[in-house]
Short mmCIF file of C-alpha atoms in Angstrom, two decimals:
data_model
loop_
_atom_site.label_atom_id
_atom_site.label_comp_id
_atom_site.label_asym_id
_atom_site.label_seq_id
_atom_site.Cartn_x
_atom_site.Cartn_y
_atom_site.Cartn_z
CA MET A 1 18.97 -2.61 21.83
CA GLN A 2 17.59 -2.71 18.89
CA TYR A 3 14.00 -3.17 20.50
CA VAL A 4 14.58 -0.09 22.69
CA MET A 5 15.49 2.05 19.87
CA GLY A 6 12.20 0.60 18.14
CA ILE A 7 9.94 1.55 20.97
CA VAL A 8 11.59 5.16 20.92
CA GLY A 9 11.04 5.10 17.27
CA LEU A 10 7.11 4.31 17.67
CA VAL A 11 7.07 7.19 19.40
CA ALA A 12 9.03 9.55 17.21
CA PHE A 13 6.91 8.34 14.70
CA LEU A 14 3.75 9.29 16.07
CA LEU A 15 5.41 12.76 17.00
CA LEU A 16 6.36 13.22 13.00
CA ALA A 17 2.67 12.70 12.76
CA TRP A 18 1.81 15.07 15.13
CA LEU A 19 4.26 18.12 14.11
CA PRO A 20 2.19 18.82 11.06
CA SER A 21 -0.93 18.37 12.03
CA MET A 22 -3.77 20.57 10.82
CA ASP A 23 -4.85 21.02 14.10
CA HIS A 24 -3.13 19.99 17.39
CA ARG A 25 -5.48 20.58 19.87
CA ALA A 26 -8.02 18.56 18.37
CA ALA A 27 -5.05 15.91 17.35
CA GLY A 28 -4.39 15.55 21.31
CA LYS A 29 -8.16 14.27 21.94
CA LYS A 30 -7.47 11.51 19.65
CA LEU A 31 -4.45 10.22 21.69
CA ILE A 32 -6.58 7.57 23.06
CA ARG A 33 -8.13 6.49 19.80
CA VAL A 34 -4.27 6.50 18.50
CA ALA A 35 -3.05 4.06 21.51
CA LEU A 36 -6.05 1.65 20.65
CA LEU A 37 -5.24 1.44 16.92
CA ILE A 38 -1.48 0.71 17.83
CA ALA A 39 -2.45 -1.62 20.35
CA VAL A 40 -4.82 -3.38 17.23
CA GLN A 41 -1.89 -3.46 15.33
CA PHE A 42 0.20 -4.94 17.86
CA VAL A 43 -2.33 -7.87 18.32
CA LEU A 44 -2.73 -8.17 15.05
CA ALA A 45 0.89 -8.99 14.09
CA PHE A 46 1.51 -10.87 16.99
CA LEU A 47 -1.55 -13.04 15.64
CA MET A 48 -0.09 -13.24 12.20
CA LEU A 49 3.42 -13.58 12.87
CA LYS A 50 3.59 -15.89 16.40
CA THR A 51 0.34 -18.24 16.52
CA GLY A 52 0.12 -20.91 14.38
CA VAL A 53 -3.13 -19.86 13.49
CA GLY A 54 -1.60 -16.82 11.73
CA THR A 55 1.52 -19.01 10.54
CA ALA A 56 -1.19 -21.22 8.87
CA LEU A 57 -3.79 -18.78 7.39
CA ILE A 58 -0.63 -16.95 6.33
CA LYS A 59 0.63 -20.22 4.49
CA ALA A 60 -2.87 -20.93 3.05
CA ILE A 61 -2.66 -17.38 1.29
CA ARG A 62 1.26 -17.89 0.21
CA ASP A 63 0.13 -21.13 -0.96
CA GLY A 64 -3.51 -19.75 -2.94
CA PHE A 65 -1.54 -16.99 -4.70
CA ALA A 66 1.32 -19.83 -5.46
CA HIS A 67 -1.40 -21.70 -7.19
CA ILE A 68 -3.01 -18.75 -8.85
CA LEU A 69 0.67 -17.83 -10.37
CA GLY A 70 0.21 -21.85 -11.50
CA TYR A 71 -2.40 -21.49 -13.62
CA ALA A 72 -1.38 -18.19 -14.65
CA ALA A 73 1.76 -19.31 -15.81
CA GLN A 74 0.03 -21.52 -18.27
CA GLY A 75 -1.92 -18.92 -20.04
CA THR A 76 1.62 -16.63 -20.36
CA GLN A 77 3.02 -19.92 -21.47
CA PHE A 78 0.48 -20.37 -24.35
CA VAL A 79 1.13 -16.77 -25.97
CA PHE A 80 4.33 -16.42 -24.89
CA GLY A 81 6.24 -19.61 -25.54
CA ASP A 82 10.01 -20.20 -24.56
CA LEU A 83 10.14 -16.19 -24.56
CA THR A 84 9.38 -16.52 -21.07
CA LYS A 85 12.68 -17.97 -19.89
CA VAL A 86 15.26 -15.76 -20.16
CA GLY A 87 18.70 -18.40 -19.75
CA THR A 88 17.45 -21.21 -16.80
CA MET A 89 15.19 -18.22 -14.57
CA PRO A 90 11.85 -17.11 -16.11
CA ALA A 91 11.83 -13.40 -17.34
CA PHE A 92 10.40 -11.04 -14.35
CA PHE A 93 7.72 -9.74 -16.76
CA PHE A 94 6.09 -12.98 -17.35
CA SER A 95 6.86 -14.58 -13.88
CA VAL A 96 6.47 -11.42 -11.88
CA LEU A 97 4.05 -9.14 -14.36
CA MET A 98 1.98 -11.24 -15.79
CA PRO A 99 -0.06 -13.19 -13.32
CA ILE A 100 -1.59 -9.96 -12.75
CA VAL A 101 -3.66 -10.44 -15.48
CA PHE A 102 -5.26 -13.48 -13.63
CA VAL A 103 -5.48 -12.27 -10.23
CA SER A 104 -7.38 -8.72 -12.44
CA VAL A 105 -10.17 -11.51 -13.83
CA LEU A 106 -10.56 -13.50 -10.42
CA ILE A 107 -11.22 -10.17 -8.52
CA GLY A 108 -14.06 -8.83 -11.73
CA ILE A 109 -15.45 -12.40 -10.77
CA LEU A 110 -15.67 -12.08 -7.53
CA GLN A 111 -16.99 -8.46 -7.86
CA HIS A 112 -19.70 -9.63 -10.13
CA ILE A 113 -21.08 -12.37 -7.39
CA ARG A 114 -21.43 -9.74 -4.87
CA VAL A 115 -19.25 -11.63 -2.78
CA LEU A 116 -16.24 -8.74 -2.92
CA PRO A 117 -19.28 -6.33 -1.86
CA LEU A 118 -19.70 -8.23 1.17
CA ILE A 119 -16.37 -8.63 2.08
CA ILE A 120 -16.19 -4.63 1.96
CA LYS A 121 -19.19 -3.57 3.81
CA TYR A 122 -18.18 -6.43 6.89
CA LEU A 123 -14.64 -6.10 7.23
CA GLY A 124 -15.81 -1.85 6.70
CA LEU A 125 -17.94 -2.09 9.51
CA ALA A 126 -15.60 -3.56 11.94
CA LEU A 127 -12.54 -1.35 10.91
CA SER A 128 -14.93 1.72 11.33
CA TRP A 129 -15.69 0.40 14.89
CA VAL A 130 -11.56 0.22 15.78
CA ASN A 131 -10.97 3.56 14.20
CA GLY A 132 -13.50 6.16 15.04
CA PHE A 133 -13.67 7.44 11.84
CA GLY A 134 -16.74 7.56 9.56
CA LYS A 135 -17.90 4.42 7.95
CA VAL A 136 -17.19 5.89 4.33
CA GLU A 137 -13.80 6.43 5.19
CA SER A 138 -13.52 2.52 6.51
CA PHE A 139 -15.08 0.97 3.30
CA ASN A 140 -13.08 2.83 1.20
CA ALA A 141 -9.77 1.81 3.01
CA VAL A 142 -10.57 -1.72 2.45
CA ALA A 143 -11.79 -1.37 -1.13
CA SER A 144 -8.27 -0.10 -1.92
CA LEU A 145 -6.67 -2.81 -1.20
CA ILE A 146 -9.10 -4.64 -3.21
CA LEU A 147 -9.58 -2.50 -5.93
CA GLY A 148 -6.37 -0.41 -5.80
CA GLN A 149 -5.61 3.52 -5.09
CA SER A 150 -7.10 4.75 -8.74
CA GLU A 151 -9.95 2.76 -8.96
CA VAL A 152 -11.38 2.60 -5.63
CA PHE A 153 -12.46 6.21 -6.19
CA ILE A 154 -14.35 5.23 -9.32
CA SER A 155 -17.00 3.61 -6.52
CA LEU A 156 -17.55 6.52 -5.02
CA ARG A 157 -18.18 9.13 -7.87
CA SER A 158 -21.84 9.38 -7.31
CA MET A 159 -20.58 11.24 -3.40
CA LEU A 160 -17.27 12.44 -4.56
CA GLU A 161 -18.80 15.89 -4.89
CA ARG A 162 -19.94 16.12 -1.19
CA ILE A 163 -17.49 14.98 0.47
CA PRO A 164 -15.67 17.47 2.95
CA PRO A 165 -12.36 17.95 2.15
CA GLN A 166 -11.08 16.78 5.37
CA ARG A 167 -12.89 13.40 4.56
CA MET A 168 -10.66 13.44 0.96
CA TYR A 169 -7.94 13.71 2.83
CA THR A 170 -8.31 10.65 4.53
CA LEU A 171 -9.58 8.60 1.99
CA ALA A 172 -6.54 9.77 -0.25
CA ALA A 173 -4.12 8.76 2.35
CA SER A 174 -5.99 5.43 3.04
CA ALA A 175 -5.36 4.77 -1.17
CA MET A 176 -1.62 5.52 -0.79
CA SER A 177 -0.98 3.53 2.30
CA THR A 178 -2.32 0.50 0.88
CA VAL A 179 -2.06 -1.85 -2.15
CA SER A 180 -3.88 -3.37 -5.01
CA ALA A 181 -5.02 -7.33 -4.42
CA ALA A 182 -3.90 -7.81 -7.87
CA ILE A 183 -0.53 -7.28 -7.45
CA LEU A 184 -0.05 -9.29 -4.20
CA GLY A 185 1.35 -11.90 -5.93
CA ALA A 186 4.02 -10.22 -8.02
CA TYR A 187 4.86 -8.89 -4.02
CA MET A 188 5.03 -12.44 -2.63
CA GLN A 189 7.70 -13.65 -5.41
CA LEU A 190 9.81 -10.85 -4.30
CA ILE A 191 9.91 -11.23 -0.52
CA ASP A 192 8.93 -13.11 2.32
CA ALA A 193 4.63 -13.40 2.16
CA ARG A 194 4.45 -13.05 6.01
CA TYR A 195 5.53 -9.57 5.23
CA VAL A 196 3.42 -8.65 2.82
CA VAL A 197 -0.04 -10.21 4.58
CA ALA A 198 1.80 -8.03 7.66
CA ALA A 199 1.83 -4.64 6.01
CA VAL A 200 -1.30 -4.59 4.46
CA VAL A 201 -2.97 -5.28 7.27
CA LEU A 202 -1.52 -3.01 9.92
CA ASN A 203 -1.10 -0.68 7.19
CA LEU A 204 -4.95 -0.71 6.38
CA VAL A 205 -5.32 0.05 10.47
CA GLY A 206 -2.29 2.34 10.84
CA VAL A 207 -3.57 5.23 8.59
CA PHE A 208 -6.14 6.09 10.91
CA ALA A 209 -3.80 6.38 13.84
CA VAL A 210 -1.68 8.61 11.63
CA THR A 211 -4.32 10.26 10.17
CA SER A 212 -6.07 11.25 13.62
CA LEU A 213 -2.96 13.23 14.35
CA VAL A 214 -2.43 14.82 10.78
CA ASN A 215 -5.89 15.57 9.71
CA PRO A 216 -8.22 15.38 12.98
CA TYR A 217 -12.07 15.78 12.49
CA THR A 218 -15.46 14.16 13.72
CA VAL A 219 -17.85 12.79 11.55
CA THR A 220 -21.49 12.17 12.97
CA ALA A 221 -23.69 9.12 12.25
CA GLU A 222 -25.74 11.67 10.51
CA GLU A 223 -23.09 13.24 7.98
CA ASP A 224 -22.29 9.37 7.14
CA ALA A 225 -25.90 7.99 6.83
CA GLU A 226 -26.28 11.28 4.29
CA LEU A 227 -23.58 9.96 2.03
CA LEU A 228 -24.16 6.34 2.23
CA ALA A 229 -27.95 7.22 1.43
CA GLU A 230 -27.27 8.20 -1.92
CA PRO A 231 -27.83 5.64 -4.35
CA ARG A 232 -24.54 4.50 -5.71
CA ASP A 233 -23.43 3.48 -9.52
CA ASP A 234 -22.59 0.31 -10.43
CA GLU A 235 -20.55 0.00 -13.58
CA HIS A 236 -20.91 -3.39 -13.52
CA ARG A 237 -24.68 -4.13 -12.66
CA SER A 238 -25.64 -4.07 -16.32
CA GLN A 239 -22.73 -6.28 -17.71
CA SER A 240 -22.88 -9.90 -18.49
CA PHE A 241 -20.65 -12.08 -17.05
CA PHE A 242 -18.18 -12.30 -20.21
CA GLU A 243 -18.83 -8.31 -20.46
CA MET A 244 -17.43 -8.04 -16.78
CA LEU A 245 -14.61 -10.44 -17.81
CA THR A 246 -13.38 -9.10 -20.85
CA ASP A 247 -12.94 -5.64 -18.86
CA TYR A 248 -10.70 -7.14 -15.90
CA ILE A 249 -8.82 -8.91 -18.44
CA LEU A 250 -8.01 -5.83 -20.23
CA VAL A 251 -7.93 -3.87 -16.72
CA GLY A 252 -5.01 -6.45 -15.50
CA PHE A 253 -3.33 -6.42 -18.63
CA ARG A 254 -3.09 -2.33 -18.76
CA VAL A 255 -1.37 -2.85 -14.82
CA ALA A 256 0.88 -5.15 -16.00
CA PHE A 257 2.27 -3.32 -18.20
CA THR A 258 2.26 -0.03 -16.70
CA VAL A 259 4.34 -1.40 -13.81
CA ALA A 260 6.59 -2.82 -16.37
CA ALA A 261 6.74 0.68 -17.90
CA MET A 262 7.26 2.67 -15.14
CA LEU A 263 10.02 -0.18 -13.70
CA ILE A 264 11.91 0.41 -16.90
CA GLY A 265 11.69 3.94 -16.41
CA PHE A 266 12.59 4.28 -12.88
CA ILE A 267 15.52 1.79 -13.22
CA ALA A 268 16.84 2.98 -15.92
CA LEU A 269 16.74 6.62 -14.91
CA LEU A 270 18.05 5.48 -10.91
CA ALA A 271 21.15 3.87 -13.19
CA MET A 272 21.64 6.95 -14.68
CA VAL A 273 21.43 9.32 -11.66
CA ASN A 274 23.57 6.46 -10.16
CA GLY A 275 25.97 7.08 -12.77
CA ILE A 276 26.00 10.84 -12.64
CA PHE A 277 26.67 10.93 -8.97
CA ALA A 278 29.66 8.13 -9.23
CA ALA A 279 31.43 10.18 -11.95
CA LEU A 280 30.85 13.49 -9.71
CA PHE A 281 31.21 11.89 -5.93
CA HIS A 282 34.08 9.62 -6.59
CA GLY A 283 32.03 6.57 -6.86
CA THR A 284 29.68 7.17 -4.55
CA THR A 285 26.28 6.84 -5.92
CA PHE A 286 22.28 8.66 -5.54
CA GLN A 287 21.04 5.26 -3.69
CA ASP A 288 24.59 5.66 -1.22
CA VAL A 289 23.15 9.17 -0.69
CA MET A 290 19.42 7.87 -0.04
CA GLY A 291 21.13 5.16 2.58
CA HIS A 292 22.64 7.73 4.35
CA VAL A 293 19.49 10.29 4.69
CA PHE A 294 17.32 7.47 5.34
CA SER A 295 19.85 5.16 7.98
CA PRO A 296 18.20 7.28 10.99
CA LEU A 297 14.93 6.61 10.43
CA ALA A 298 15.40 2.98 9.88
CA PHE A 299 17.77 2.88 13.03
CA LEU A 300 14.53 4.32 14.37
CA THR A 301 12.31 1.24 13.13
CA GLY A 302 14.89 -1.01 15.35
CA ILE A 303 17.38 -1.70 12.15
CA PRO A 304 20.58 -1.97 13.65
CA TRP A 305 22.71 0.49 12.94
CA HIS A 306 25.91 -0.41 11.02
CA GLU A 307 22.97 -2.16 8.67
CA ALA A 308 20.80 0.94 8.59
CA ALA A 309 22.38 2.70 5.62
CA ASP A 310 21.92 -0.72 3.88
CA ALA A 311 18.28 -0.95 4.90
CA GLY A 312 18.07 2.92 4.32
CA THR A 313 19.11 3.13 0.48
CA PHE A 314 16.04 0.38 -0.03
CA MET A 315 13.51 2.87 1.67
CA GLY A 316 14.75 5.91 -0.20
CA THR A 317 14.69 3.85 -3.32
CA LYS A 318 11.14 3.02 -2.68
CA LEU A 319 10.28 6.78 -1.93
CA VAL A 320 12.08 8.34 -5.10
CA SER A 321 10.61 5.42 -7.21
CA ASN A 322 8.23 2.63 -6.61
CA GLU A 323 7.68 -0.18 -4.24
CA MET A 324 8.51 -2.43 -7.18
CA VAL A 325 11.86 -1.43 -8.00
CA ALA A 326 13.03 -1.17 -4.04
CA MET A 327 11.57 -4.94 -3.63
CA THR A 328 13.72 -6.34 -6.86
CA GLN A 329 16.91 -4.67 -5.32
CA LEU A 330 16.23 -5.85 -2.18
CA HIS A 331 15.61 -9.40 -3.46
CA GLU A 332 18.74 -9.44 -5.82
CA ASN A 333 20.55 -8.24 -2.72
CA LYS A 334 18.40 -10.16 0.19
CA HIS A 335 21.49 -11.55 1.65
CA GLY A 336 23.00 -8.26 2.99
CA LEU A 337 20.74 -7.82 5.46
CA SER A 338 20.05 -9.72 8.84
CA PRO A 339 16.47 -12.02 9.04
CA HIS A 340 15.74 -8.87 11.65
CA SER A 341 16.06 -6.23 9.08
CA MET A 342 15.36 -8.01 6.41
CA ALA A 343 11.26 -8.23 8.33
CA ILE A 344 11.46 -4.50 8.72
CA VAL A 345 12.21 -3.24 5.28
CA SER A 346 10.09 -5.94 3.50
CA THR A 347 7.42 -4.59 5.35
CA TYR A 348 8.06 -1.20 4.66
CA LEU A 349 8.05 -1.88 1.23
CA VAL A 350 4.40 -2.83 0.73
CA SER A 351 2.49 0.42 0.04
CA PHE A 352 2.32 2.62 -2.32
CA ALA A 353 3.73 5.43 -0.96
CA ASN A 354 6.04 7.43 -3.79
CA PHE A 355 6.26 10.28 -5.17
CA SER A 356 4.58 8.54 -8.73
CA SER A 357 1.58 8.04 -6.50
CA ILE A 358 0.99 11.47 -5.93
CA ALA A 359 0.57 12.01 -9.40
CA ILE A 360 -1.84 9.05 -10.21
CA LEU A 361 -3.82 9.90 -7.39
CA ILE A 362 -4.69 13.28 -8.19
CA GLY A 363 -5.09 12.78 -12.11
CA ALA A 364 -7.45 9.58 -10.99
CA VAL A 365 -9.92 11.64 -8.67
CA ARG A 366 -9.43 14.65 -10.93
CA SER A 367 -10.83 12.82 -13.95
CA ILE A 368 -13.91 11.97 -11.95
CA ASN A 369 -14.34 14.95 -10.36
CA LYS A 370 -11.99 18.68 -10.89
CA LYS A 371 -12.73 20.04 -7.46
CA GLN A 372 -11.95 16.97 -5.22
CA GLY A 373 -8.82 16.33 -7.56
CA LEU A 374 -7.54 19.83 -6.32
CA VAL A 375 -7.50 19.28 -2.83
CA VAL A 376 -5.89 16.26 -3.47
CA ALA A 377 -3.51 17.90 -5.26
CA GLN A 378 -3.13 20.92 -2.34
CA HIS A 379 -1.86 18.10 -0.06
CA GLY A 380 -0.38 15.99 -2.26
CA LEU A 381 3.29 15.87 -0.26
CA ARG A 382 1.43 15.89 3.04
CA LEU A 383 -0.23 12.51 1.65
CA LEU A 384 2.65 11.18 0.84
CA TYR A 385 4.39 12.26 4.17
CA SER A 386 1.63 10.52 6.06
CA ALA A 387 1.70 7.57 4.17
CA THR A 388 5.07 7.19 4.85
CA LEU A 389 4.89 7.25 8.63
CA VAL A 390 2.43 4.88 8.09
CA SER A 391 4.88 2.36 6.72
CA PHE A 392 7.64 3.71 9.19
CA ILE A 393 5.20 2.26 12.28
CA SER A 394 4.27 -0.65 10.87
CA ALA A 395 7.79 -2.00 9.94
CA THR A 396 8.77 -0.69 13.65
CA ILE A 397 5.56 -2.95 15.04
CA VAL A 398 7.20 -5.97 13.00
CA GLY A 399 10.26 -5.55 14.17
CA LEU A 400 9.38 -5.24 17.77
CA LEU A 401 8.07 -8.95 17.39
CA SER A 402 10.83 -10.55 14.76
#
């Protein structure tokens, strides 16, 4: 039954993407492309989760991050000493957030030696061939995964002024649907690495399936070439190796402290709101309410009805706060869900689709180009809606293969 509901849910989520479309007729013409993208997602999910090669690849990624976290721990231990542990368990800030600094350094080195630009270029070309969008959109989606949803727009600043509103919507949607490589190690300490990797890959493709329905348009090769032909500024080109190293260390440190501040604020606020709700509604918390609100959507992903409210609690928490808050709570209560439901919820949580991301995106783009910042602001809720559907579709596909 849960697999039947998963198929029904997949159709329902695509329908929910089509209903608020900016051009229903144009979206109808994209159905073959959408079907191709969904098929590609199924193939990728099967390869990652059901084959020996996929299992070995994910194990290699997981082990690689484990080694990176081990090296990062040496730097953290040197600076903070015994503060890194609370009782017998490592403190969350030191074990989960501080490694972001070291991962950021590695990204900076790969960027500096021109490895990342090559990865972005060739993955972007492959993605462009599959998704039917322009190369700018595809390059941006891959770059968002590596650089992060705010930093990626710096790489587009020389062409940002000339990007049409429809294409700007797709750029912002892909930035919100992916996650930053710098924080993947933190995710893998909270949820199964298999679903972290699966979500990252599936969202990278799925955002174009959803955007084809919500925001359909056609890009000519000439239009694409015109944007890409412009010289793009590269703030790291004239930097020495150690200047770059310093920059990325400080960027990673800011990201770690930003995430820490958001966790403190959101978890405290959530606790207060839960307390108020419990006092007013005889023990029913705000998260209980969110669980019931999201339970039909959780059910559509293939989660059994008796677990839907519990799963919906984590899904709703992610939307109103952020993915780290929801992952932390899921990690603490992981025995409350079956392995099948755990796979679906874990996959759903891996994206930046939450209310705070709207403000982050608007601020990041507006700081570079005021006009495009207003475009993002105009479509803020629609962007969140699209990115959330991307997460639901990825989670449903993983559920059908789990």
